[in-house]
């Protein structure tokens, strides 16, 4: 019932009512239903109506659901600890919940643990997580796995292998992957010479998502790399 009032019905959107959603979700949460706890966390995480996020309350509900094994709550809670506002960031807590989700082979958890491994220069820990995430089609995993090959971090430097994974992520509309691919083609970093047409294709895809400007595109296209 709480979800009906939270999301409305496709045939009757007017059913949506945040106050009734809170009532029913809180009622279910008092009976320790992890799904209700998760959705309460989500409401506070992303905000509702004209009310902004409340990360402290979001974490409270997410952790209650996460402790019961709710996989999405584990991921979302870790997301706040890893990527949220500075005052809520706690990498150890992020790792804790990601490791719980990794036990269920969650690709997002693998990707985000891999990202932490890169940030901590622990490439031996990052590689297996990113490999799994990349092979499961998780775009952040694909991009970050590619960066290991691009930079030669924990693996032999291999631009073609890096490009392979960047393309996988870029085709899933990850802007940073599209921009990186654009740079590879614009500067001929893959050993195949400069390909401005292909570079513009990918850079314009990032621009279409509001993540890049014409000025930035021109700077990449006109830059000379020795």
mmCIF file of C-alpha atoms in Angstrom:
data_model
loop_
_atom_site.group_PDB
_atom_site.id
_atom_site.type_symbol
_atom_site.label_atom_id
_atom_site.label_comp_id
_atom_site.label_asym_id
_atom_site.label_seq_id
_atom_site.Cartn_x
_atom_site.Cartn_y
_atom_site.Cartn_z
ATOM 1 C CA UNK A 1 0.000 0.000 0.000
ATOM 2 C CA UNK A 2 2.850 2.387 0.872
ATOM 3 C CA UNK A 3 4.445 1.868 -2.550
ATOM 4 C CA UNK A 4 1.158 2.586 -4.312
ATOM 5 C CA UNK A 5 0.942 5.954 -2.569
ATOM 6 C CA UNK A 6 4.668 6.581 -3.123
ATOM 7 C CA UNK A 7 4.709 5.863 -6.854
ATOM 8 C CA UNK A 8 1.055 6.109 -7.845
ATOM 9 C CA UNK A 9 -0.516 3.761 -10.356
ATOM 10 C CA UNK A 10 0.197 3.886 -14.082
ATOM 11 C CA UNK A 11 -3.519 4.040 -14.809
ATOM 12 C CA UNK A 12 -4.182 6.536 -12.013
ATOM 13 C CA UNK A 13 -1.198 8.775 -11.150
ATOM 14 C CA UNK A 14 -3.427 10.860 -8.870
ATOM 15 C CA UNK A 15 -3.220 8.030 -6.326
ATOM 16 C CA UNK A 16 0.280 9.279 -5.444
ATOM 17 C CA UNK A 17 0.261 10.751 -1.925
ATOM 18 C CA UNK A 18 3.526 11.157 0.004
ATOM 19 C CA UNK A 19 1.804 11.543 3.392
ATOM 20 C CA UNK A 20 -0.106 8.295 2.986
ATOM 21 C CA UNK A 21 3.058 6.644 1.678
ATOM 22 C CA UNK A 22 4.890 7.687 4.855
ATOM 23 C CA UNK A 23 2.041 6.382 6.998
ATOM 24 C CA UNK A 24 1.942 2.925 5.436
ATOM 25 C CA UNK A 25 5.697 2.543 5.047
ATOM 26 C CA UNK A 26 6.279 3.540 8.676
ATOM 27 C CA UNK A 27 3.601 1.068 9.745
ATOM 28 C CA UNK A 28 5.369 -1.716 7.835
ATOM 29 C CA UNK A 29 8.798 -0.603 9.065
ATOM 30 C CA UNK A 30 7.615 -0.883 12.678
ATOM 31 C CA UNK A 31 6.969 -4.545 11.877
ATOM 32 C CA UNK A 32 10.573 -4.842 10.635
ATOM 33 C CA UNK A 33 9.803 -5.211 6.929
ATOM 34 C CA UNK A 34 13.098 -4.496 5.209
ATOM 35 C CA UNK A 35 11.461 -3.348 1.963
ATOM 36 C CA UNK A 36 9.568 -0.633 3.838
ATOM 37 C CA UNK A 37 12.766 0.425 5.598
ATOM 38 C CA UNK A 38 14.556 0.554 2.247
ATOM 39 C CA UNK A 39 11.888 2.737 0.624
ATOM 40 C CA UNK A 40 11.858 5.097 3.601
ATOM 41 C CA UNK A 41 15.616 5.378 3.176
ATOM 42 C CA UNK A 42 15.148 6.101 -0.510
ATOM 43 C CA UNK A 43 12.614 8.864 0.162
ATOM 44 C CA UNK A 44 15.029 10.625 2.514
ATOM 45 C CA UNK A 45 18.021 9.908 0.263
ATOM 46 C CA UNK A 46 16.581 11.615 -2.806
ATOM 47 C CA UNK A 47 14.101 13.984 -1.185
ATOM 48 C CA UNK A 48 10.385 14.307 -1.862
ATOM 49 C CA UNK A 49 8.007 17.023 -3.054
ATOM 50 C CA UNK A 50 9.921 20.245 -2.320
ATOM 51 C CA UNK A 51 11.958 18.736 0.503
ATOM 52 C CA UNK A 52 15.628 18.024 -0.153
ATOM 53 C CA UNK A 53 17.596 14.948 0.904
ATOM 54 C CA UNK A 54 18.150 14.089 4.562
ATOM 55 C CA UNK A 55 21.161 11.793 4.469
ATOM 56 C CA UNK A 56 21.238 11.131 8.198
ATOM 57 C CA UNK A 57 17.711 9.712 8.237
ATOM 58 C CA UNK A 58 18.322 7.934 4.920
ATOM 59 C CA UNK A 59 21.314 6.137 6.421
ATOM 60 C CA UNK A 60 19.258 5.194 9.487
ATOM 61 C CA UNK A 61 16.610 3.430 7.385
ATOM 62 C CA UNK A 62 19.028 1.980 4.851
ATOM 63 C CA UNK A 63 21.132 0.411 7.595
ATOM 64 C CA UNK A 64 18.097 -1.144 9.254
ATOM 65 C CA UNK A 65 17.170 -2.762 5.930
ATOM 66 C CA UNK A 66 20.795 -3.574 5.081
ATOM 67 C CA UNK A 67 21.277 -5.397 8.366
ATOM 68 C CA UNK A 68 18.408 -7.672 7.328
ATOM 69 C CA UNK A 69 20.259 -8.492 4.101
ATOM 70 C CA UNK A 70 18.453 -6.080 1.775
ATOM 71 C CA UNK A 71 20.910 -5.883 -1.113
ATOM 72 C CA UNK A 72 19.763 -2.578 -2.588
ATOM 73 C CA UNK A 73 19.838 -0.955 0.849
ATOM 74 C CA UNK A 74 23.424 -2.162 1.264
ATOM 75 C CA UNK A 75 24.351 -0.596 -2.089
ATOM 76 C CA UNK A 76 22.551 2.705 -1.445
ATOM 77 C CA UNK A 77 23.928 3.041 2.067
ATOM 78 C CA UNK A 78 27.458 2.405 0.784
ATOM 79 C CA UNK A 79 26.816 4.962 -1.963
ATOM 80 C CA UNK A 80 26.223 7.714 0.596
ATOM 81 C CA UNK A 81 29.308 6.704 2.576
ATOM 82 C CA UNK A 82 31.423 6.605 -0.596
ATOM 83 C CA UNK A 83 30.054 9.404 -2.790
ATOM 84 C CA UNK A 84 27.737 11.450 -0.566
ATOM 85 C CA UNK A 85 28.337 14.857 1.044
ATOM 86 C CA UNK A 86 31.713 15.161 2.776
ATOM 87 C CA UNK A 87 30.287 15.046 6.290
ATOM 88 C CA UNK A 88 28.754 11.625 5.620
ATOM 89 C CA UNK A 89 31.665 10.050 3.773
ATOM 90 C CA UNK A 90 33.195 7.068 5.547
ATOM 91 C CA UNK A 91 35.167 4.689 3.341
ATOM 92 C CA UNK A 92 35.382 1.968 5.981
ATOM 93 C CA UNK A 93 31.598 1.896 6.334
ATOM 94 C CA UNK A 94 31.229 1.985 2.548
ATOM 95 C CA UNK A 95 33.542 -1.024 2.293
ATOM 96 C CA UNK A 96 31.598 -2.849 4.983
ATOM 97 C CA UNK A 97 28.286 -2.644 3.126
ATOM 98 C CA UNK A 98 29.822 -3.202 -0.301
ATOM 99 C CA UNK A 99 31.476 -6.369 0.948
ATOM 100 C CA UNK A 100 28.074 -7.569 2.144
ATOM 101 C CA UNK A 101 26.595 -6.960 -1.317
ATOM 102 C CA UNK A 102 29.622 -8.524 -3.029
ATOM 103 C CA UNK A 103 28.786 -11.776 -1.249
ATOM 104 C CA UNK A 104 25.692 -11.778 -3.489
ATOM 105 C CA UNK A 105 27.916 -11.016 -6.518
ATOM 106 C CA UNK A 106 26.341 -7.587 -6.993
ATOM 107 C CA UNK A 107 28.111 -5.885 -9.949
ATOM 108 C CA UNK A 108 27.689 -2.363 -8.539
ATOM 109 C CA UNK A 109 29.326 -3.477 -5.293
ATOM 110 C CA UNK A 110 32.191 -5.027 -7.245
ATOM 111 C CA UNK A 111 32.639 -1.814 -9.258
ATOM 112 C CA UNK A 112 32.604 0.483 -6.237
ATOM 113 C CA UNK A 113 34.987 -1.702 -4.241
ATOM 114 C CA UNK A 114 37.272 -1.639 -7.267
ATOM 115 C CA UNK A 115 37.100 2.163 -7.368
ATOM 116 C CA UNK A 116 38.091 2.298 -3.700
ATOM 117 C CA UNK A 117 40.994 -0.032 -4.484
ATOM 118 C CA UNK A 118 42.219 2.348 -7.208
ATOM 119 C CA UNK A 119 41.903 5.355 -4.906
ATOM 120 C CA UNK A 120 43.926 3.536 -2.242
ATOM 121 C CA UNK A 121 46.518 2.348 -4.814
ATOM 122 C CA UNK A 122 45.636 -1.242 -3.919
ATOM 123 C CA UNK A 123 45.472 -2.493 -7.480
ATOM 124 C CA UNK A 124 45.690 -6.177 -6.559
ATOM 125 C CA UNK A 125 42.402 -5.693 -4.675
ATOM 126 C CA UNK A 126 40.833 -3.494 -7.345
ATOM 127 C CA UNK A 127 41.532 -5.704 -10.364
ATOM 128 C CA UNK A 128 39.373 -8.760 -9.542
ATOM 129 C CA UNK A 129 36.405 -6.616 -8.483
ATOM 130 C CA UNK A 130 36.567 -4.413 -11.575
ATOM 131 C CA UNK A 131 37.037 -7.411 -13.858
ATOM 132 C CA UNK A 132 33.892 -9.047 -12.487
ATOM 133 C CA UNK A 133 31.891 -5.815 -12.698
ATOM 134 C CA UNK A 134 33.116 -5.147 -16.243
ATOM 135 C CA UNK A 135 32.318 -8.641 -17.450
ATOM 136 C CA UNK A 136 28.850 -8.366 -15.902
ATOM 137 C CA UNK A 137 28.240 -5.229 -17.974
ATOM 138 C CA UNK A 138 28.412 -2.648 -15.181
ATOM 139 C CA UNK A 139 29.514 0.519 -16.953
ATOM 140 C CA UNK A 140 31.500 2.122 -14.114
ATOM 141 C CA UNK A 141 33.281 -1.188 -13.670
ATOM 142 C CA UNK A 142 34.045 -1.265 -17.390
ATOM 143 C CA UNK A 143 35.389 2.278 -17.414
ATOM 144 C CA UNK A 144 37.556 1.880 -14.335
ATOM 145 C CA UNK A 145 38.831 -1.514 -15.479
ATOM 146 C CA UNK A 146 39.834 0.240 -18.689
ATOM 147 C CA UNK A 147 41.721 2.926 -16.752
ATOM 148 C CA UNK A 148 43.926 0.247 -15.187
ATOM 149 C CA UNK A 149 45.080 -0.824 -18.658
ATOM 150 C CA UNK A 150 45.279 2.776 -19.867
ATOM 151 C CA UNK A 151 47.594 3.798 -17.016
ATOM 152 C CA UNK A 152 49.354 0.471 -16.495
ATOM 153 C CA UNK A 153 48.181 0.243 -12.892
ATOM 154 C CA UNK A 154 48.593 -3.295 -11.589
ATOM 155 C CA UNK A 155 48.495 -4.622 -15.175
ATOM 156 C CA UNK A 156 50.721 -4.090 -18.237
ATOM 157 C CA UNK A 157 49.833 -0.883 -20.065
ATOM 158 C CA UNK A 158 47.582 -1.816 -22.984
ATOM 159 C CA UNK A 159 45.777 1.022 -24.765
ATOM 160 C CA UNK A 160 43.824 -1.311 -27.027
ATOM 161 C CA UNK A 161 42.498 -3.282 -24.062
ATOM 162 C CA UNK A 162 41.680 -0.011 -22.315
ATOM 163 C CA UNK A 163 39.865 1.215 -25.418
ATOM 164 C CA UNK A 164 37.847 -2.011 -25.565
ATOM 165 C CA UNK A 165 36.453 -1.418 -22.069
ATOM 166 C CA UNK A 166 35.984 2.317 -22.594
ATOM 167 C CA UNK A 167 33.851 1.527 -25.648
ATOM 168 C CA UNK A 168 31.755 -0.912 -23.630
ATOM 169 C CA UNK A 169 31.053 1.809 -21.044
ATOM 170 C CA UNK A 170 30.606 4.551 -23.651
ATOM 171 C CA UNK A 171 27.938 2.576 -25.495
ATOM 172 C CA UNK A 172 26.060 2.544 -22.180
ATOM 173 C CA UNK A 173 26.183 6.356 -22.220
ATOM 174 C CA UNK A 174 28.788 6.887 -19.503
ATOM 175 C CA UNK A 175 29.980 10.445 -20.268
ATOM 176 C CA UNK A 176 33.510 10.082 -18.863
ATOM 177 C CA UNK A 177 34.040 7.009 -21.050
ATOM 178 C CA UNK A 178 32.762 8.891 -24.098
ATOM 179 C CA UNK A 179 35.119 11.786 -23.362
ATOM 180 C CA UNK A 180 38.090 9.467 -22.821
ATOM 181 C CA UNK A 181 37.352 7.670 -26.095
ATOM 182 C CA UNK A 182 37.133 11.032 -27.817
ATOM 183 C CA UNK A 183 40.599 11.894 -26.534
ATOM 184 C CA UNK A 184 42.019 8.554 -27.690
ATOM 185 C CA UNK A 185 40.691 9.079 -31.213
ATOM 186 C CA UNK A 186 41.519 12.807 -31.339
ATOM 187 C CA UNK A 187 45.120 12.238 -30.295
ATOM 188 C CA UNK A 188 45.713 8.871 -31.947
ATOM 189 C CA UNK A 189 46.606 7.222 -28.653
ATOM 190 C CA UNK A 190 45.598 3.745 -29.856
ATOM 191 C CA UNK A 191 48.354 3.639 -32.457
ATOM 192 C CA UNK A 192 45.922 3.917 -35.367
ATOM 193 C CA UNK A 193 46.484 7.583 -36.058
ATOM 194 C CA UNK A 194 44.227 10.564 -35.460
ATOM 195 C CA UNK A 195 40.536 10.007 -36.209
ATOM 196 C CA UNK A 196 38.721 13.297 -35.687
ATOM 197 C CA UNK A 197 35.441 11.994 -37.059
ATOM 198 C CA UNK A 198 35.275 9.205 -34.468
ATOM 199 C CA UNK A 199 36.499 11.592 -31.770
ATOM 200 C CA UNK A 200 33.687 14.032 -32.518
ATOM 201 C CA UNK A 201 31.146 11.224 -32.512
ATOM 202 C CA UNK A 202 31.942 10.308 -28.908
ATOM 203 C CA UNK A 203 32.556 13.832 -27.635
ATOM 204 C CA UNK A 204 29.210 14.971 -29.021
ATOM 205 C CA UNK A 205 27.497 12.070 -27.254
ATOM 206 C CA UNK A 206 28.876 13.409 -23.963
ATOM 207 C CA UNK A 207 27.773 16.919 -24.959
ATOM 208 C CA UNK A 208 24.246 15.649 -25.677
ATOM 209 C CA UNK A 209 24.053 14.536 -22.043
ATOM 210 C CA UNK A 210 25.035 18.004 -20.830
ATOM 211 C CA UNK A 211 28.446 16.786 -19.692
ATOM 212 C CA UNK A 212 30.626 18.612 -22.221
ATOM 213 C CA UNK A 213 30.672 21.880 -24.167
ATOM 214 C CA UNK A 214 31.672 22.927 -27.677
ATOM 215 C CA UNK A 215 34.598 24.836 -26.178
ATOM 216 C CA UNK A 216 35.874 21.696 -24.449
ATOM 217 C CA UNK A 217 35.407 19.639 -27.614
ATOM 218 C CA UNK A 218 37.357 22.171 -29.675
ATOM 219 C CA UNK A 219 40.154 22.174 -27.094
ATOM 220 C CA UNK A 220 40.537 18.394 -27.428
ATOM 221 C CA UNK A 221 40.316 18.358 -31.223
ATOM 222 C CA UNK A 222 42.847 21.186 -31.645
ATOM 223 C CA UNK A 223 45.332 19.943 -29.037
ATOM 224 C CA UNK A 224 48.544 18.479 -30.393
ATOM 225 C CA UNK A 225 50.015 15.418 -28.637
ATOM 226 C CA UNK A 226 53.650 14.511 -29.316
#
